[in-house]
mmCIF file of C-alpha atoms in Angstrom:
data_model
loop_
_atom_site.group_PDB
_atom_site.id
_atom_site.type_symbol
_atom_site.label_atom_id
_atom_site.label_comp_id
_atom_site.label_asym_id
_atom_site.label_seq_id
_atom_site.Cartn_x
_atom_site.Cartn_y
_atom_site.Cartn_z
ATOM 1 C CA UNK A 1 188.986 147.352 22.360
ATOM 2 C CA UNK A 2 185.460 148.763 22.406
ATOM 3 C CA UNK A 3 183.892 145.645 20.912
ATOM 4 C CA UNK A 4 185.742 143.440 23.371
ATOM 5 C CA UNK A 5 184.410 145.515 26.254
ATOM 6 C CA UNK A 6 180.917 145.191 24.798
ATOM 7 C CA UNK A 7 181.280 141.404 24.663
ATOM 8 C CA UNK A 8 182.352 141.452 28.301
ATOM 9 C CA UNK A 9 179.270 143.502 29.217
ATOM 10 C CA UNK A 10 177.049 140.963 27.450
ATOM 11 C CA UNK A 11 178.755 138.099 29.279
ATOM 12 C CA UNK A 12 178.296 139.896 32.610
ATOM 13 C CA UNK A 13 174.561 140.190 31.916
ATOM 14 C CA UNK A 14 174.378 136.475 31.107
ATOM 15 C CA UNK A 15 176.163 135.471 34.321
ATOM 16 C CA UNK A 16 174.044 137.733 36.523
ATOM 17 C CA UNK A 17 170.758 136.656 34.943
ATOM 18 C CA UNK A 18 171.614 132.947 35.060
ATOM 19 C CA UNK A 19 172.834 132.848 38.647
ATOM 20 C CA UNK A 20 170.213 135.155 40.148
ATOM 21 C CA UNK A 21 167.430 133.080 38.573
ATOM 22 C CA UNK A 22 168.851 129.845 39.982
ATOM 23 C CA UNK A 23 169.445 131.367 43.415
ATOM 24 C CA UNK A 24 165.956 132.871 43.613
ATOM 25 C CA UNK A 25 164.315 129.594 42.697
ATOM 26 C CA UNK A 26 166.413 127.286 44.864
ATOM 27 C CA UNK A 27 166.075 129.376 48.045
ATOM 28 C CA UNK A 28 162.431 130.377 47.417
ATOM 29 C CA UNK A 29 163.168 134.114 47.337
ATOM 30 C CA UNK A 30 161.042 137.055 46.209
ATOM 31 C CA UNK A 31 162.819 139.969 44.447
ATOM 32 C CA UNK A 32 162.209 143.312 46.179
ATOM 33 C CA UNK A 33 163.416 146.920 46.060
ATOM 34 C CA UNK A 34 166.066 148.173 48.478
ATOM 35 C CA UNK A 35 167.578 151.457 49.686
ATOM 36 C CA UNK A 36 170.871 153.064 48.737
ATOM 37 C CA UNK A 37 170.847 155.120 51.948
ATOM 38 C CA UNK A 38 169.468 154.772 55.475
ATOM 39 C CA UNK A 39 169.230 157.238 58.349
ATOM 40 C CA UNK A 40 172.229 157.418 60.634
ATOM 41 C CA UNK A 41 171.891 156.483 64.286
ATOM 42 C CA UNK A 42 169.320 153.718 63.803
ATOM 43 C CA UNK A 43 171.687 150.745 63.876
ATOM 44 C CA UNK A 44 170.320 149.567 60.515
ATOM 45 C CA UNK A 45 173.505 149.955 58.473
ATOM 46 C CA UNK A 46 175.946 147.045 58.349
ATOM 47 C CA UNK A 47 179.041 147.728 60.481
ATOM 48 C CA UNK A 48 181.106 145.107 58.593
ATOM 49 C CA UNK A 49 184.258 144.717 60.711
ATOM 50 C CA UNK A 50 183.174 147.584 62.936
ATOM 51 C CA UNK A 51 185.746 150.121 61.743
ATOM 52 C CA UNK A 52 184.767 151.121 58.200
ATOM 53 C CA UNK A 53 183.368 154.632 57.756
ATOM 54 C CA UNK A 54 180.159 154.998 55.729
ATOM 55 C CA UNK A 55 179.580 157.823 53.268
ATOM 56 C CA UNK A 56 177.508 160.318 55.246
ATOM 57 C CA UNK A 57 175.587 163.475 54.362
ATOM 58 C CA UNK A 58 172.912 165.807 55.832
ATOM 59 C CA UNK A 59 169.376 165.961 54.411
ATOM 60 C CA UNK A 60 167.994 169.481 54.101
ATOM 61 C CA UNK A 61 164.340 168.428 54.196
ATOM 62 C CA UNK A 62 164.886 166.463 57.419
ATOM 63 C CA UNK A 63 166.389 169.336 59.391
ATOM 64 C CA UNK A 64 169.929 168.286 58.483
ATOM 65 C CA UNK A 65 169.496 164.785 59.898
ATOM 66 C CA UNK A 66 172.309 162.657 58.519
ATOM 67 C CA UNK A 67 171.961 159.704 56.216
ATOM 68 C CA UNK A 68 174.553 157.089 55.351
ATOM 69 C CA UNK A 69 175.131 155.110 52.164
ATOM 70 C CA UNK A 70 174.695 151.437 52.998
ATOM 71 C CA UNK A 71 177.628 149.070 53.438
ATOM 72 C CA UNK A 72 175.246 146.169 52.998
ATOM 73 C CA UNK A 73 171.667 145.391 53.975
ATOM 74 C CA UNK A 74 172.289 142.669 56.564
ATOM 75 C CA UNK A 75 170.014 144.200 59.206
ATOM 76 C CA UNK A 76 167.646 146.150 56.948
ATOM 77 C CA UNK A 77 166.533 142.894 55.294
ATOM 78 C CA UNK A 78 165.468 141.385 58.592
ATOM 79 C CA UNK A 79 163.216 144.327 59.313
ATOM 80 C CA UNK A 80 161.847 143.996 55.789
ATOM 81 C CA UNK A 81 160.956 140.345 56.376
ATOM 82 C CA UNK A 82 158.699 141.536 59.167
ATOM 83 C CA UNK A 83 157.236 144.482 57.252
ATOM 84 C CA UNK A 84 156.383 142.339 54.211
ATOM 85 C CA UNK A 85 154.945 139.562 56.406
ATOM 86 C CA UNK A 86 157.232 136.988 54.803
ATOM 87 C CA UNK A 87 156.370 133.448 55.880
ATOM 88 C CA UNK A 88 158.757 130.800 57.211
ATOM 89 C CA UNK A 89 160.964 129.170 54.555
ATOM 90 C CA UNK A 90 160.275 132.114 52.244
ATOM 91 C CA UNK A 91 162.691 134.967 51.677
ATOM 92 C CA UNK A 92 163.626 138.130 49.834
ATOM 93 C CA UNK A 93 166.436 139.066 47.466
ATOM 94 C CA UNK A 94 167.556 142.445 46.194
ATOM 95 C CA UNK A 95 170.264 144.039 44.063
ATOM 96 C CA UNK A 96 172.325 145.877 46.640
ATOM 97 C CA UNK A 97 174.566 148.770 45.657
ATOM 98 C CA UNK A 98 176.971 150.149 48.259
ATOM 99 C CA UNK A 99 179.995 152.377 48.744
ATOM 100 C CA UNK A 100 182.842 151.409 51.049
ATOM 101 C CA UNK A 101 185.340 154.286 50.884
ATOM 102 C CA UNK A 102 187.732 152.663 53.374
ATOM 103 C CA UNK A 103 188.191 149.604 51.151
ATOM 104 C CA UNK A 104 191.803 149.071 50.105
ATOM 105 C CA UNK A 105 192.219 148.849 46.341
ATOM 106 C CA UNK A 106 193.348 145.495 45.016
ATOM 107 C CA UNK A 107 192.557 143.255 42.033
ATOM 108 C CA UNK A 108 189.514 142.012 43.989
ATOM 109 C CA UNK A 109 188.426 145.166 45.855
ATOM 110 C CA UNK A 110 187.043 148.547 44.884
ATOM 111 C CA UNK A 111 185.015 151.173 46.723
ATOM 112 C CA UNK A 112 181.905 150.159 44.760
ATOM 113 C CA UNK A 113 180.116 147.042 45.959
ATOM 114 C CA UNK A 114 177.320 145.196 44.172
ATOM 115 C CA UNK A 115 175.852 142.036 45.574
ATOM 116 C CA UNK A 116 172.778 139.898 45.767
ATOM 117 C CA UNK A 117 171.566 140.552 49.307
ATOM 118 C CA UNK A 118 169.133 137.886 50.445
ATOM 119 C CA UNK A 119 167.326 137.017 53.666
ATOM 120 C CA UNK A 120 165.067 134.092 54.509
ATOM 121 C CA UNK A 121 162.693 133.654 57.411
ATOM 122 C CA UNK A 122 163.253 130.469 59.391
ATOM 123 C CA UNK A 123 161.749 128.722 62.393
ATOM 124 C CA UNK A 124 163.550 129.023 65.729
ATOM 125 C CA UNK A 125 164.333 125.301 65.618
ATOM 126 C CA UNK A 126 166.134 125.809 62.279
ATOM 127 C CA UNK A 127 168.930 127.737 63.971
ATOM 128 C CA UNK A 128 171.296 124.789 63.507
ATOM 129 C CA UNK A 129 174.479 123.921 61.674
ATOM 130 C CA UNK A 130 172.614 121.343 59.588
ATOM 131 C CA UNK A 131 170.203 124.010 58.300
ATOM 132 C CA UNK A 132 173.123 126.325 57.543
ATOM 133 C CA UNK A 133 174.951 123.521 55.723
ATOM 134 C CA UNK A 134 171.919 122.632 53.584
ATOM 135 C CA UNK A 135 171.476 126.292 52.611
ATOM 136 C CA UNK A 136 175.154 126.632 51.662
ATOM 137 C CA UNK A 137 174.887 123.506 49.511
ATOM 138 C CA UNK A 138 171.891 124.986 47.673
ATOM 139 C CA UNK A 139 173.756 128.227 46.978
ATOM 140 C CA UNK A 140 176.835 126.339 45.850
ATOM 141 C CA UNK A 141 174.750 124.198 43.495
ATOM 142 C CA UNK A 142 173.478 127.404 41.854
ATOM 143 C CA UNK A 143 177.087 128.596 41.434
ATOM 144 C CA UNK A 144 178.207 125.230 40.072
ATOM 145 C CA UNK A 145 175.382 125.010 37.536
ATOM 146 C CA UNK A 146 175.899 128.618 36.462
ATOM 147 C CA UNK A 147 179.564 127.967 35.701
ATOM 148 C CA UNK A 148 178.589 124.974 33.577
ATOM 149 C CA UNK A 149 176.159 127.118 31.562
ATOM 150 C CA UNK A 150 178.788 129.839 31.134
ATOM 151 C CA UNK A 151 181.220 127.225 29.791
ATOM 152 C CA UNK A 152 178.647 126.062 27.234
ATOM 153 C CA UNK A 153 177.969 129.613 26.038
ATOM 154 C CA UNK A 154 181.628 130.681 26.182
ATOM 155 C CA UNK A 155 183.741 127.528 25.586
ATOM 156 C CA UNK A 156 186.982 129.381 26.330
ATOM 157 C CA UNK A 157 185.754 129.843 29.942
ATOM 158 C CA UNK A 158 186.456 126.342 31.238
ATOM 159 C CA UNK A 159 184.382 125.223 34.235
ATOM 160 C CA UNK A 160 186.626 124.420 37.206
ATOM 161 C CA UNK A 161 184.395 124.181 40.291
ATOM 162 C CA UNK A 162 184.217 120.785 42.003
ATOM 163 C CA UNK A 163 180.806 119.120 42.250
ATOM 164 C CA UNK A 164 180.787 119.385 46.071
ATOM 165 C CA UNK A 165 181.866 122.062 48.534
ATOM 166 C CA UNK A 166 184.054 121.252 51.566
ATOM 167 C CA UNK A 167 182.880 122.331 55.059
ATOM 168 C CA UNK A 168 185.356 123.160 57.833
ATOM 169 C CA UNK A 169 185.161 125.157 61.061
ATOM 170 C CA UNK A 170 187.671 127.953 61.515
ATOM 171 C CA UNK A 171 189.033 126.138 64.620
ATOM 172 C CA UNK A 172 189.604 122.967 62.580
ATOM 173 C CA UNK A 173 191.312 125.070 59.934
ATOM 174 C CA UNK A 174 193.605 126.597 62.566
ATOM 175 C CA UNK A 175 194.517 123.119 63.828
ATOM 176 C CA UNK A 176 195.251 122.030 60.279
ATOM 177 C CA UNK A 177 197.567 124.978 59.558
ATOM 178 C CA UNK A 178 198.651 126.306 62.999
ATOM 179 C CA UNK A 179 201.600 128.303 61.682
ATOM 180 C CA UNK A 180 199.680 130.053 58.892
ATOM 181 C CA UNK A 181 197.944 133.419 58.926
ATOM 182 C CA UNK A 182 194.148 133.342 58.350
ATOM 183 C CA UNK A 183 194.611 134.280 54.671
ATOM 184 C CA UNK A 184 197.282 131.618 54.246
ATOM 185 C CA UNK A 185 194.918 129.074 55.792
ATOM 186 C CA UNK A 186 192.175 130.117 53.380
ATOM 187 C CA UNK A 187 194.537 129.787 50.429
ATOM 188 C CA UNK A 188 195.678 126.343 51.514
ATOM 189 C CA UNK A 189 192.208 124.871 52.095
ATOM 190 C CA UNK A 190 190.678 126.465 48.981
ATOM 191 C CA UNK A 191 193.492 125.187 46.782
ATOM 192 C CA UNK A 192 193.200 121.705 48.280
ATOM 193 C CA UNK A 193 189.431 121.368 47.719
ATOM 194 C CA UNK A 194 188.511 123.926 45.054
ATOM 195 C CA UNK A 195 185.541 125.204 47.050
ATOM 196 C CA UNK A 196 185.139 125.500 50.822
ATOM 197 C CA UNK A 197 182.734 126.902 53.394
ATOM 198 C CA UNK A 198 184.603 128.097 56.481
ATOM 199 C CA UNK A 199 182.131 128.456 59.325
ATOM 200 C CA UNK A 200 182.313 129.974 62.777
ATOM 201 C CA UNK A 201 183.878 133.318 61.840
ATOM 202 C CA UNK A 202 183.922 136.191 64.327
ATOM 203 C CA UNK A 203 184.638 134.665 67.720
ATOM 204 C CA UNK A 204 188.089 134.147 69.219
ATOM 205 C CA UNK A 205 189.747 130.814 68.397
ATOM 206 C CA UNK A 206 192.101 128.776 70.615
ATOM 207 C CA UNK A 207 194.974 131.078 69.627
ATOM 208 C CA UNK A 208 193.073 134.044 71.061
ATOM 209 C CA UNK A 209 192.204 135.636 67.714
ATOM 210 C CA UNK A 210 189.164 135.383 65.427
ATOM 211 C CA UNK A 211 189.634 133.967 61.944
ATOM 212 C CA UNK A 212 188.219 137.256 60.640
ATOM 213 C CA UNK A 213 186.238 140.171 61.999
ATOM 214 C CA UNK A 214 182.445 140.195 62.169
ATOM 215 C CA UNK A 215 180.057 142.735 63.637
ATOM 216 C CA UNK A 216 178.241 141.667 66.791
ATOM 217 C CA UNK A 217 174.697 142.349 65.683
ATOM 218 C CA UNK A 218 173.800 140.310 62.618
ATOM 219 C CA UNK A 219 175.574 136.944 62.113
ATOM 220 C CA UNK A 220 175.562 134.483 65.014
ATOM 221 C CA UNK A 221 179.196 133.499 65.555
ATOM 222 C CA UNK A 222 178.924 132.528 69.230
ATOM 223 C CA UNK A 223 176.179 129.902 69.590
ATOM 224 C CA UNK A 224 177.240 126.293 70.179
ATOM 225 C CA UNK A 225 176.420 124.095 67.182
ATOM 226 C CA UNK A 226 175.878 120.349 66.891
ATOM 227 C CA UNK A 227 179.395 119.848 65.488
ATOM 228 C CA UNK A 228 180.893 120.810 68.854
ATOM 229 C CA UNK A 229 182.059 124.248 67.759
ATOM 230 C CA UNK A 230 180.751 127.789 68.050
ATOM 231 C CA UNK A 231 179.085 129.745 65.283
ATOM 232 C CA UNK A 232 176.303 129.509 62.705
ATOM 233 C CA UNK A 233 177.858 131.673 59.995
ATOM 234 C CA UNK A 234 180.675 131.536 57.468
ATOM 235 C CA UNK A 235 182.176 132.338 54.070
ATOM 236 C CA UNK A 236 181.982 130.567 50.721
ATOM 237 C CA UNK A 237 185.464 130.520 49.153
ATOM 238 C CA UNK A 238 186.635 129.061 45.867
ATOM 239 C CA UNK A 239 190.122 128.592 44.496
ATOM 240 C CA UNK A 240 190.794 131.146 41.769
ATOM 241 C CA UNK A 241 193.720 130.028 39.563
ATOM 242 C CA UNK A 242 193.685 133.308 37.639
ATOM 243 C CA UNK A 243 194.813 135.248 40.717
ATOM 244 C CA UNK A 244 196.310 132.171 42.407
ATOM 245 C CA UNK A 245 194.417 132.698 45.667
ATOM 246 C CA UNK A 246 191.307 131.849 47.640
ATOM 247 C CA UNK A 247 188.392 133.938 46.423
ATOM 248 C CA UNK A 248 185.474 134.860 48.691
ATOM 249 C CA UNK A 249 182.114 134.847 46.921
ATOM 250 C CA UNK A 250 179.759 135.095 49.869
ATOM 251 C CA UNK A 251 179.557 135.917 53.553
ATOM 252 C CA UNK A 252 176.406 134.577 55.201
ATOM 253 C CA UNK A 253 174.878 133.006 58.257
ATOM 254 C CA UNK A 254 172.015 132.407 60.605
ATOM 255 C CA UNK A 255 171.276 135.701 62.307
ATOM 256 C CA UNK A 256 171.525 136.463 66.006
ATOM 257 C CA UNK A 257 168.539 135.834 68.233
ATOM 258 C CA UNK A 258 167.963 137.858 71.376
ATOM 259 C CA UNK A 259 170.380 135.915 73.589
ATOM 260 C CA UNK A 260 173.136 135.770 70.957
ATOM 261 C CA UNK A 261 172.842 139.517 70.329
ATOM 262 C CA UNK A 262 173.155 140.314 74.026
ATOM 263 C CA UNK A 263 176.127 137.987 74.411
ATOM 264 C CA UNK A 264 177.974 139.252 71.336
ATOM 265 C CA UNK A 265 177.412 142.902 72.249
ATOM 266 C CA UNK A 266 178.849 142.144 75.674
ATOM 267 C CA UNK A 267 181.914 140.405 74.200
ATOM 268 C CA UNK A 268 182.555 143.412 71.971
ATOM 269 C CA UNK A 269 181.938 145.932 74.763
ATOM 270 C CA UNK A 270 179.136 147.410 72.665
ATOM 271 C CA UNK A 271 176.151 147.127 74.989
ATOM 272 C CA UNK A 272 175.299 150.768 74.290
ATOM 273 C CA UNK A 273 174.082 149.646 70.846
ATOM 274 C CA UNK A 274 171.162 147.908 72.546
ATOM 275 C CA UNK A 275 169.445 151.314 72.636
ATOM 276 C CA UNK A 276 169.438 151.668 68.818
ATOM 277 C CA UNK A 277 166.207 151.099 66.891
ATOM 278 C CA UNK A 278 167.157 147.803 65.243
ATOM 279 C CA UNK A 279 168.550 146.315 68.410
ATOM 280 C CA UNK A 280 165.533 147.329 70.487
ATOM 281 C CA UNK A 281 163.259 145.630 67.962
ATOM 282 C CA UNK A 282 165.258 142.414 68.143
ATOM 283 C CA UNK A 283 165.560 142.449 71.922
ATOM 284 C CA UNK A 284 161.801 142.940 72.259
ATOM 285 C CA UNK A 285 160.985 139.981 69.956
ATOM 286 C CA UNK A 286 159.685 142.139 67.103
ATOM 287 C CA UNK A 287 161.856 140.582 64.377
ATOM 288 C CA UNK A 288 161.661 137.102 62.822
ATOM 289 C CA UNK A 289 164.394 134.497 62.995
ATOM 290 C CA UNK A 290 166.329 134.477 59.736
ATOM 291 C CA UNK A 291 169.286 133.351 57.689
ATOM 292 C CA UNK A 292 170.850 135.552 55.059
ATOM 293 C CA UNK A 293 173.908 136.888 53.348
ATOM 294 C CA UNK A 294 175.451 138.708 50.458
ATOM 295 C CA UNK A 295 176.868 137.224 47.273
ATOM 296 C CA UNK A 296 179.193 139.502 45.351
ATOM 297 C CA UNK A 297 177.903 140.127 41.843
ATOM 298 C CA UNK A 298 181.198 141.429 40.501
ATOM 299 C CA UNK A 299 183.052 138.655 42.322
ATOM 300 C CA UNK A 300 180.852 135.974 40.731
ATOM 301 C CA UNK A 301 181.265 137.548 37.286
ATOM 302 C CA UNK A 302 185.016 137.893 37.731
ATOM 303 C CA UNK A 303 185.303 134.214 38.645
ATOM 304 C CA UNK A 304 182.911 132.881 35.996
ATOM 305 C CA UNK A 305 184.478 134.945 33.189
ATOM 306 C CA UNK A 306 188.048 134.197 34.342
ATOM 307 C CA UNK A 307 189.035 137.840 34.775
ATOM 308 C CA UNK A 308 192.075 138.924 36.763
ATOM 309 C CA UNK A 309 190.780 142.279 38.036
ATOM 310 C CA UNK A 310 187.422 143.308 39.458
ATOM 311 C CA UNK A 311 187.516 146.475 37.356
ATOM 312 C CA UNK A 312 187.043 144.273 34.292
ATOM 313 C CA UNK A 313 183.498 143.448 35.407
ATOM 314 C CA UNK A 314 182.343 146.628 37.170
ATOM 315 C CA UNK A 315 182.549 150.377 36.650
ATOM 316 C CA UNK A 316 184.317 152.010 39.584
ATOM 317 C CA UNK A 317 186.887 154.741 40.258
ATOM 318 C CA UNK A 318 190.535 154.042 39.477
ATOM 319 C CA UNK A 319 193.420 156.443 39.028
ATOM 320 C CA UNK A 320 194.976 156.870 35.580
ATOM 321 C CA UNK A 321 198.289 155.360 36.633
ATOM 322 C CA UNK A 322 196.522 152.171 37.716
ATOM 323 C CA UNK A 323 194.479 152.015 34.516
ATOM 324 C CA UNK A 324 197.533 152.536 32.314
ATOM 325 C CA UNK A 325 199.593 149.970 34.206
ATOM 326 C CA UNK A 326 196.874 147.357 33.724
ATOM 327 C CA UNK A 327 196.329 148.323 30.085
ATOM 328 C CA UNK A 328 200.010 147.575 29.438
ATOM 329 C CA UNK A 329 199.204 144.052 30.634
ATOM 330 C CA UNK A 330 196.187 143.893 28.317
ATOM 331 C CA UNK A 331 193.792 144.243 31.277
ATOM 332 C CA UNK A 332 191.193 146.837 30.323
ATOM 333 C CA UNK A 333 188.928 148.227 33.037
ATOM 334 C CA UNK A 334 185.314 149.059 32.265
#
């Protein structure tokens, strides 16, 4: 078993190196360092769906001021664009490591999160659906080409991604499958097309519910776009036949500007957040316009290497019962 695990580790390295190189080049990104923790109470940490608790601890040398382990770097990256004086159509990318202790265990979830977190400075006039769509297509091309290279190096890992990715708004998806839950809708559209970008995620749809939750203060899910819908963000999903389900690889979007932030905070009854450091910077025009997102490293490796459990491509914490149950199925966790 040990040698097989070693081969998996080598394959993981190949996938990560190949994709990150393609992504960096195609989006014109500069690799940078990033934090594992940020100070609490600044508004910098990613609130995800707004309910997840971060790992928190006091710092002795800062008079017991509390720090939190990042959930992601969605807002930190935007501040970094400013600090590094990144120019328009240039961006940054970093290896993000996070802990999400409220994550429910499943074959595709663990409490450890690793992703390529990227952010790109854009002009104000680039806050459009067409710019978002072009960026998604560039990212998808990097995924598609990576899978082809993996299949050449490891012939048993057959490439299955379609050459093009389907785009659909969450309202269109609801109209297509009105009696399905959001996850059922994702499964249906991903299986039909192989790869799909569902955009406009966070705001309430015609049925009164959002397709999925989004925090109010990073992605813009409320601005009218040229397609006649609301939202400039979304998720890249592919159909994963190993687990027989839609498989999210990336959440991304054009970030809120001042008016979108104010509007989304109001919708979420969170106007008190306007007094936090990050929000004050944005509301006082101190931050650049940007587009960005996270792409799951373990998720990409799991898909490219045709694994059935995320623990096969990352080292996390699992109980012995879970490990033994999977081992009986010849699924060995790292």
